[in-house]
């Protein structure tokens, strides 16, 4: 607005704000009495089910990556070493 119509900054900002208000009122008018049809409800349910499936598969992939990756192998070895030390420590205590 400032470079095309050579308006001052405050007037250009006011015109843009007015235009944004008109667009907002237009969209509010379009959305005020909207009722979803049966097809829309069915599609929304399918979308929600697909999104839930995606989240589950993403969580499963993250779990597999954490357990099968280098960190998972390290943690498994550490846990196994602790278990072996506990078991062998009990046997040594009982022998004394």
PDB file of C-alpha atoms in Angstrom, residues 3-4 12 47-49 60 65-66 70 76:
ATOM      1  CA  UNK A   3       4.824   1.804  -2.316  1.00  0.00           C
ATOM      2  CA  UNK A   4       1.913   1.426  -4.763  1.00  0.00           C
ATOM      3  CA  UNK A  12      -1.605   1.760   4.883  1.00  0.00           C
ATOM      4  CA  UNK A  47      -9.751 -39.660   9.290  1.00  0.00           C
ATOM      5  CA  UNK A  48      -9.637 -39.932  13.069  1.00  0.00           C
ATOM      6  CA  UNK A  49      -9.233 -43.721  12.861  1.00  0.00           C
ATOM      7  CA  UNK A  60       5.673 -48.843  17.749  1.00  0.00           C
ATOM      8  CA  UNK A  65      14.119 -48.234  17.154  1.00  0.00           C
ATOM      9  CA  UNK A  66      14.923 -47.624  20.805  1.00  0.00           C
ATOM     10  CA  UNK A  70      22.594 -49.184  19.761  1.00  0.00           C
ATOM     11  CA  UNK A  76      20.077 -54.726  27.547  1.00  0.00           C
TER      12      UNK A  76
END
